[in-house]
């Protein structure tokens, strides 16, 4: 080996060491300005021993693929792990500490809504230096969201129990969830799915929200929900015709805003979905009937309470006019207003005419048209005539089908037709 070669080799080592020291010093200086860039060990925390035992108990491994489901209304995040037979088993349910907004999708930046839909998490979306302890980006807006022009960014699942459009967890919970995702990536999973639903999509819950503007959107989400309920495998999600499509076969190219290509569903899966939907449509119809009856009962009760309150006001005014409550509040309002001379007695109209008149006039209209005569006998007062001529001046609303307004009955949509 020549002397020149040794000198050159020594020179290269010296230059490399200088560069390494310079880089290290620069990193330390940058970290001093940005404390959260210093590795604090949060992202590398091992899975708790108890959670490792639970993974073994369900027949899975630490590096097995992960799947996450979120239920907004119930405030629950579920972590599922793939088992030895390829299906997924529920590992653990975590309470969501806080989320923004209410049930319904996020539509624009600043609306403080937490997203609903089907999202994919890659290693690049994991944030070990999050200001909220640890976090991963949900990936909003996805292809479906963008097809509707929806906007927003930095929508996370994170710690610190504080939300402005995100799903927030307690720090120890996000540490476990983050570790589960990290282990699945190290085990070879290239991405894991996060499916966010407004609620558990049972026929009863769907019946409860059937009048919502979001009902059609939730019907679309339910199809994906049902695929997993049957197969216990996260469905393959595509978007076409601005609609989510699940587990399509026979087509490779899907455009979110274009018509769907021809595709099919696996026959066994399709048969299972049709059977499930047939059963759930019965439950949906029963739930609708039950809720309609409950709503009618509540409406009738509210109307009766309102009419009873109106009648009580009329009766109180009558007592004041007869001088039975001269010191009452309403009597004080009437003092100083001389009553007009008693009007000649009018013929009593038929009951049907009086009923329609009494129901059409509000208490304010009646008061404006007829001033009670404080000096007149009770038998000549308007309120006495009202009570004697009409046995039930305020008829309670009933559940008579002839008086009910026909409404279009909502149903669970049938399964999307394979094209």
Coordinates of C-alpha atoms in Angstrom, one line a residue:
X1 CA 0.0 0.0 0.0
X2 CA 1.5 3.4 -1.0
X3 CA 2.1 6.3 1.3
X4 CA -0.1 8.5 -0.9
X5 CA -3.1 6.1 -0.6
X6 CA -2.7 6.0 3.2
X7 CA -2.7 9.8 3.4
X8 CA -5.7 10.0 1.1
X9 CA -7.6 7.4 3.2
X10 CA -6.7 9.2 6.4
X11 CA -7.8 12.5 4.9
X12 CA -11.2 11.0 3.9
X13 CA -11.8 9.7 7.4
X14 CA -10.9 13.1 8.8
X15 CA -13.3 14.9 6.5
X16 CA -16.1 12.3 7.3
X17 CA -15.6 12.8 11.0
X18 CA -15.7 16.6 10.7
X19 CA -18.9 16.3 8.7
X20 CA -20.4 14.0 11.2
X21 CA -19.5 16.3 14.1
X22 CA -20.9 19.3 12.2
X23 CA -24.2 17.5 11.5
X24 CA -24.5 16.4 15.1
X25 CA -23.9 20.0 16.4
X26 CA -26.4 21.3 13.9
X27 CA -29.0 18.8 15.0
X28 CA -28.4 19.7 18.7
X29 CA -28.8 23.4 17.9
X30 CA -32.0 22.7 15.9
X31 CA -33.3 20.5 18.8
X32 CA -32.6 23.3 21.2
X33 CA -34.9 25.6 19.2
X34 CA -37.5 22.8 18.8
X35 CA -37.6 20.7 21.9
X36 CA -40.2 18.4 20.4
X37 CA -37.6 17.2 17.9
X38 CA -35.6 15.6 20.7
X39 CA -36.3 11.9 20.8
X40 CA -38.1 11.4 24.1
X41 CA -38.9 7.7 23.8
X42 CA -42.7 8.2 23.5
X43 CA -42.8 6.7 20.0
X44 CA -40.6 3.7 21.0
X45 CA -42.5 2.6 24.1
X46 CA -43.0 -1.2 24.0
X47 CA -46.4 -2.8 24.1
X48 CA -47.6 -3.4 27.7
X49 CA -47.1 -6.9 28.9
X50 CA -50.9 -7.2 29.5
X51 CA -51.6 -6.2 25.9
X52 CA -49.1 -8.7 24.6
X53 CA -50.9 -11.4 26.5
X54 CA -54.2 -10.3 25.0
X55 CA -52.7 -10.4 21.5
X56 CA -51.6 -14.0 22.1
X57 CA -55.1 -14.9 23.6
X58 CA -56.9 -13.9 20.4
X59 CA -54.5 -16.0 18.3
X60 CA -52.5 -13.1 16.8
X61 CA -48.9 -11.7 17.0
X62 CA -47.4 -8.3 17.8
X63 CA -46.4 -7.8 14.1
X64 CA -49.7 -8.9 12.6
X65 CA -51.7 -6.4 10.6
X66 CA -53.9 -3.9 12.5
X67 CA -57.3 -2.5 11.7
X68 CA -59.1 0.3 13.6
X69 CA -62.8 1.2 13.8
X70 CA -64.1 4.4 15.3
X71 CA -67.7 5.0 16.5
X72 CA -68.3 8.7 17.0
X73 CA -71.6 8.7 18.9
X74 CA -70.5 5.9 21.3
X75 CA -67.0 7.6 21.6
X76 CA -65.2 4.3 21.1
X77 CA -62.0 3.3 19.1
X78 CA -61.6 -0.4 18.4
X79 CA -58.3 -2.0 17.7
X80 CA -58.5 -5.3 15.7
X81 CA -55.6 -7.7 14.9
X82 CA -55.3 -10.3 12.2
X83 CA -55.3 -13.8 13.5
X84 CA -53.7 -17.0 12.1
X85 CA -56.7 -17.8 9.9
X86 CA -56.6 -14.4 8.2
X87 CA -59.6 -12.9 9.9
X88 CA -59.5 -10.1 12.4
X89 CA -60.4 -10.3 16.1
X90 CA -61.1 -7.5 18.5
X91 CA -58.1 -6.8 20.6
X92 CA -59.2 -3.8 22.7
X93 CA -61.8 -1.0 22.8
X94 CA -60.5 2.4 23.9
X95 CA -62.8 5.2 25.0
X96 CA -62.4 8.4 22.9
X97 CA -61.7 11.2 25.3
X98 CA -63.0 14.0 23.0
X99 CA -64.0 14.6 19.4
X100 CA -65.2 17.7 17.7
X101 CA -68.7 18.5 16.4
X102 CA -71.6 16.0 16.1
X103 CA -72.4 13.0 14.0
X104 CA -72.1 13.7 10.4
X105 CA -69.1 14.0 7.9
X106 CA -66.6 16.8 7.9
X107 CA -67.2 19.0 4.9
X108 CA -64.9 22.1 5.1
X109 CA -62.0 23.4 6.9
X110 CA -63.0 25.1 10.1
X111 CA -66.3 23.4 10.7
X112 CA -64.7 21.5 13.6
X113 CA -66.2 18.2 12.5
X114 CA -64.3 15.0 13.0
X115 CA -64.2 12.9 9.8
X116 CA -66.4 9.9 9.0
X117 CA -65.4 7.5 6.2
X118 CA -62.7 5.1 5.1
X119 CA -59.1 6.1 5.6
X120 CA -55.7 4.6 5.2
X121 CA -52.6 5.1 7.4
X122 CA -49.1 4.8 6.1
X123 CA -45.8 5.0 8.1
X124 CA -45.4 8.6 6.9
X125 CA -48.6 9.6 8.6
X126 CA -47.3 8.6 12.0
X127 CA -46.0 11.6 14.0
X128 CA -43.7 10.7 16.9
X129 CA -43.1 14.5 17.6
X130 CA -46.7 15.5 17.9
X131 CA -47.6 18.5 20.0
X132 CA -50.4 16.2 21.3
X133 CA -48.1 13.6 22.8
X134 CA -48.3 11.2 19.9
X135 CA -50.5 11.1 16.8
X136 CA -51.2 9.8 13.3
X137 CA -52.8 11.6 10.5
X138 CA -56.2 10.1 9.4
X139 CA -55.6 11.1 5.7
X140 CA -58.5 13.5 5.3
X141 CA -59.6 14.4 2.7
X142 CA -59.5 11.1 0.9
X143 CA -60.6 10.4 -2.7
X144 CA -64.3 10.4 -1.7
X145 CA -64.0 13.7 0.2
X146 CA -62.2 15.4 -2.6
X147 CA -64.8 14.3 -5.1
X148 CA -67.3 16.5 -3.1
X149 CA -64.8 19.4 -2.8
X150 CA -64.4 18.9 0.9
X151 CA -61.5 20.7 2.6
X152 CA -59.5 20.3 5.7
X153 CA -56.0 19.2 6.9
X154 CA -54.1 17.8 9.9
X155 CA -57.0 15.6 11.1
X156 CA -55.5 13.3 13.6
X157 CA -56.0 10.6 16.2
X158 CA -53.8 12.0 19.0
X159 CA -53.3 12.3 22.7
X160 CA -53.7 15.1 25.2
X161 CA -57.6 14.8 25.3
X162 CA -58.2 18.0 23.3
X163 CA -59.9 18.1 19.9
X164 CA -60.5 20.7 17.1
X165 CA -61.7 18.3 14.4
X166 CA -59.7 15.3 15.6
X167 CA -60.3 12.2 17.7
X168 CA -58.4 12.7 21.0
X169 CA -57.3 10.0 23.4
X170 CA -55.7 9.9 26.8
X171 CA -51.9 9.8 26.5
X172 CA -51.5 6.2 27.7
X173 CA -54.1 5.1 25.3
X174 CA -52.6 6.7 22.2
X175 CA -49.2 5.3 23.3
X176 CA -50.7 1.8 23.0
X177 CA -52.4 2.5 19.7
X178 CA -49.3 4.1 18.3
X179 CA -47.2 1.1 19.4
X180 CA -49.7 -1.3 17.7
X181 CA -49.4 0.6 14.5
X182 CA -45.6 0.7 14.7
X183 CA -45.4 -3.0 15.4
X184 CA -47.7 -3.8 12.5
X185 CA -45.4 -1.8 10.1
X186 CA -42.4 -3.5 11.5
X187 CA -44.2 -6.8 10.8
X188 CA -44.6 -6.0 7.2
X189 CA -48.0 -4.2 6.9
X190 CA -47.6 -1.4 4.4
X191 CA -50.7 0.5 5.7
X192 CA -53.6 0.0 8.1
X193 CA -57.2 1.1 7.7
X194 CA -59.1 3.4 10.0
X195 CA -62.9 3.3 9.3
X196 CA -64.8 6.0 11.1
X197 CA -68.6 5.6 11.6
X198 CA -71.2 8.0 13.1
X199 CA -72.5 5.2 15.3
X200 CA -72.8 1.4 15.4
X201 CA -74.8 0.9 12.2
X202 CA -77.6 -1.3 13.4
X203 CA -81.1 -1.1 11.7
X204 CA -82.4 0.5 14.9
X205 CA -79.9 3.3 14.8
X206 CA -80.4 3.7 11.0
X207 CA -84.2 4.0 11.7
X208 CA -83.5 6.7 14.3
X209 CA -81.7 8.9 11.8
X210 CA -83.8 8.2 8.7
X211 CA -84.9 11.8 8.4
X212 CA -81.3 13.2 8.5
X213 CA -79.8 15.0 5.5
X214 CA -76.8 12.6 6.0
X215 CA -78.9 9.4 5.7
X216 CA -77.9 8.5 2.1
X217 CA -74.2 9.0 3.1
X218 CA -74.6 6.8 6.1
X219 CA -76.3 4.1 4.0
X220 CA -73.2 4.1 1.9
X221 CA -71.0 3.7 5.0
X222 CA -73.2 0.9 6.2
X223 CA -72.4 -1.2 3.2
X224 CA -68.7 -1.2 4.2
X225 CA -69.7 -1.8 7.8
X226 CA -71.7 -4.9 6.7
X227 CA -68.9 -6.3 4.7
X228 CA -66.7 -6.4 7.7
X229 CA -69.5 -7.7 10.0
X230 CA -69.8 -10.7 7.6
X231 CA -66.2 -11.4 6.7
X232 CA -64.2 -10.1 9.7
X233 CA -61.8 -8.8 7.1
X234 CA -61.4 -5.1 6.4
X235 CA -63.0 -4.5 2.9
X236 CA -61.1 -3.3 0.0
X237 CA -62.4 0.2 -0.6
X238 CA -62.7 2.0 -4.0
X239 CA -64.5 5.2 -5.0
X240 CA -66.4 5.8 -8.2
X241 CA -69.5 7.9 -9.1
X242 CA -68.7 9.8 -5.8
X243 CA -69.7 6.6 -3.9
X244 CA -67.7 4.1 -1.8
X245 CA -67.6 0.7 -3.4
X246 CA -66.4 -2.4 -1.4
X247 CA -64.6 -5.5 -2.4
X248 CA -65.2 -5.1 -6.2
X249 CA -64.0 -7.8 -8.5
X250 CA -63.3 -7.7 -12.3
X251 CA -62.3 -4.0 -12.5
X252 CA -59.0 -2.3 -12.0
X253 CA -59.5 1.3 -12.6
X254 CA -61.8 3.5 -10.4
X255 CA -62.3 7.2 -10.8
X256 CA -63.9 8.9 -7.8
X257 CA -65.9 11.4 -9.9
X258 CA -66.6 9.1 -13.0
X259 CA -69.2 6.4 -13.5
X260 CA -68.3 3.1 -12.0
X261 CA -66.8 0.4 -14.2
X262 CA -68.3 -3.0 -14.6
X263 CA -67.5 -5.1 -11.5
X264 CA -68.8 -8.1 -9.6
X265 CA -69.0 -9.2 -6.0
X266 CA -67.8 -12.6 -4.8
X267 CA -71.0 -14.8 -5.0
X268 CA -70.8 -16.1 -1.4
X269 CA -70.3 -12.6 0.0
X270 CA -73.1 -11.2 -2.1
X271 CA -75.5 -14.0 -0.9
X272 CA -74.6 -13.3 2.7
X273 CA -75.1 -9.5 2.2
X274 CA -78.5 -10.1 0.6
X275 CA -79.6 -12.4 3.5
X276 CA -78.4 -9.8 6.1
X277 CA -80.1 -7.0 4.4
X278 CA -83.4 -8.9 4.1
X279 CA -83.3 -9.6 7.9
X280 CA -82.3 -6.0 8.7
X281 CA -85.0 -4.5 6.6
X282 CA -87.6 -6.2 8.8
X283 CA -85.9 -4.8 11.9
X284 CA -85.6 -1.4 10.3
X285 CA -89.4 -1.3 9.5
X286 CA -90.3 -2.5 13.0
X287 CA -88.0 0.2 14.5
X288 CA -89.6 2.9 12.3
X289 CA -93.1 1.9 13.4
X290 CA -92.1 1.9 17.0
X291 CA -90.5 5.3 16.8
X292 CA -93.4 6.7 14.8
X293 CA -95.7 5.6 17.6
X294 CA -93.4 7.0 20.3
X295 CA -93.1 10.3 18.3
X296 CA -96.9 10.5 17.9
X297 CA -97.4 9.9 21.6
X298 CA -94.9 12.6 22.6
X299 CA -96.4 15.0 20.1
X300 CA -99.9 14.4 21.5
X301 CA -98.6 14.9 25.0
X302 CA -96.9 18.1 24.1
X303 CA -100.0 19.5 22.3
X304 CA -102.3 18.6 25.2
X305 CA -99.9 20.3 27.6
X306 CA -100.0 23.4 25.4
X307 CA -103.8 23.4 25.2
X308 CA -104.2 22.9 28.9
X309 CA -101.9 25.8 29.5
X310 CA -104.0 28.0 27.1
X311 CA -107.2 26.9 28.8
X312 CA -105.7 27.7 32.2
X313 CA -104.9 31.3 31.0
X314 CA -108.4 31.7 29.7
X315 CA -109.9 30.5 33.0
X316 CA -107.6 32.8 35.0
X317 CA -108.7 35.8 33.0
X318 CA -112.3 34.8 33.6
X319 CA -111.8 34.7 37.3
X320 CA -110.1 38.1 37.2
X321 CA -113.0 39.5 35.2
X322 CA -115.5 38.2 37.8
X323 CA -113.5 39.8 40.6
X324 CA -112.5 36.6 42.2
X325 CA -108.8 37.4 42.1
X326 CA -108.6 41.2 42.4
X327 CA -105.0 41.3 43.7
X328 CA -103.6 38.9 41.0
X329 CA -101.0 40.0 38.5
X330 CA -103.3 39.9 35.6
X331 CA -106.0 41.8 37.5
X332 CA -103.5 44.6 38.1
X333 CA -102.9 44.8 34.3
X334 CA -106.7 45.2 33.8
X335 CA -107.2 48.0 36.3
X336 CA -107.9 51.4 34.8
X337 CA -109.3 49.9 31.7
X338 CA -113.1 50.4 32.0
X339 CA -115.1 47.5 30.6
X340 CA -117.5 48.3 27.7
X341 CA -121.2 47.9 28.1
X342 CA -122.4 44.4 28.0
X343 CA -123.2 43.4 24.4
X344 CA -126.5 41.9 23.6
X345 CA -126.7 38.2 24.0
X346 CA -125.9 36.5 20.7
X347 CA -127.5 33.3 19.6
X348 CA -125.3 30.3 20.4
X349 CA -123.9 28.7 17.2
X350 CA -123.9 25.1 16.5
X351 CA -121.2 23.0 18.2
X352 CA -119.4 22.2 15.0
X353 CA -119.2 25.9 14.0
X354 CA -118.1 27.0 17.5
X355 CA -115.5 24.2 17.6
X356 CA -113.9 25.2 14.3
X357 CA -114.0 28.9 15.4
X358 CA -112.5 28.1 18.8
X359 CA -109.7 26.0 17.3
X360 CA -108.9 28.6 14.6
X361 CA -108.7 31.5 17.0
X362 CA -105.7 31.8 19.4
X363 CA -106.1 33.1 22.9
X364 CA -104.6 36.4 21.8
X365 CA -107.2 36.8 19.0
X366 CA -110.1 36.0 21.4
X367 CA -108.9 38.6 23.9
X368 CA -108.6 41.3 21.2
X369 CA -112.1 40.7 19.9
X370 CA -114.0 40.2 23.2
X371 CA -113.3 42.2 26.3
X372 CA -114.7 40.4 29.4
X373 CA -117.2 42.5 31.3
X374 CA -116.2 42.5 35.0
X375 CA -119.6 43.6 36.1
X376 CA -121.6 41.1 34.1
X377 CA -122.9 37.9 35.6
X378 CA -120.8 34.8 35.1
X379 CA -123.4 33.3 32.9
X380 CA -123.1 36.2 30.4
X381 CA -119.3 36.1 30.2
X382 CA -117.6 34.9 27.0
X383 CA -115.7 32.3 28.9
X384 CA -118.8 30.8 30.5
X385 CA -120.5 30.7 27.1
X386 CA -117.4 29.0 25.7
X387 CA -117.5 26.4 28.4
X388 CA -121.3 25.7 28.2
X389 CA -121.5 25.6 24.4
X390 CA -118.5 23.4 23.8
X391 CA -118.0 20.3 25.9
X392 CA -114.3 20.1 24.9
X393 CA -113.2 23.4 23.5
X394 CA -109.6 22.2 23.1
X395 CA -109.8 18.7 21.6
X396 CA -106.7 16.7 22.3
X397 CA -104.8 15.4 19.3
X398 CA -105.2 11.6 18.8
X399 CA -103.4 9.0 16.8
X400 CA -106.3 8.9 14.3
X401 CA -104.7 7.8 11.0
X402 CA -107.2 10.0 9.1
X403 CA -105.6 13.1 10.7
X404 CA -102.0 12.0 10.2
X405 CA -100.0 13.3 7.3
X406 CA -98.7 10.7 5.0
X407 CA -94.9 10.6 4.8
X408 CA -92.6 8.8 2.5
X409 CA -91.3 5.7 4.4
X410 CA -87.6 5.5 4.5
X411 CA -85.9 2.1 4.1
X412 CA -82.5 0.7 4.1
X413 CA -81.3 0.8 0.6
X414 CA -80.7 -2.4 -1.2
X415 CA -77.2 -3.5 -1.9
X416 CA -75.5 -1.7 -4.8
X417 CA -75.9 -3.6 -8.0
X418 CA -72.7 -5.2 -9.4
X419 CA -72.1 -3.6 -12.8

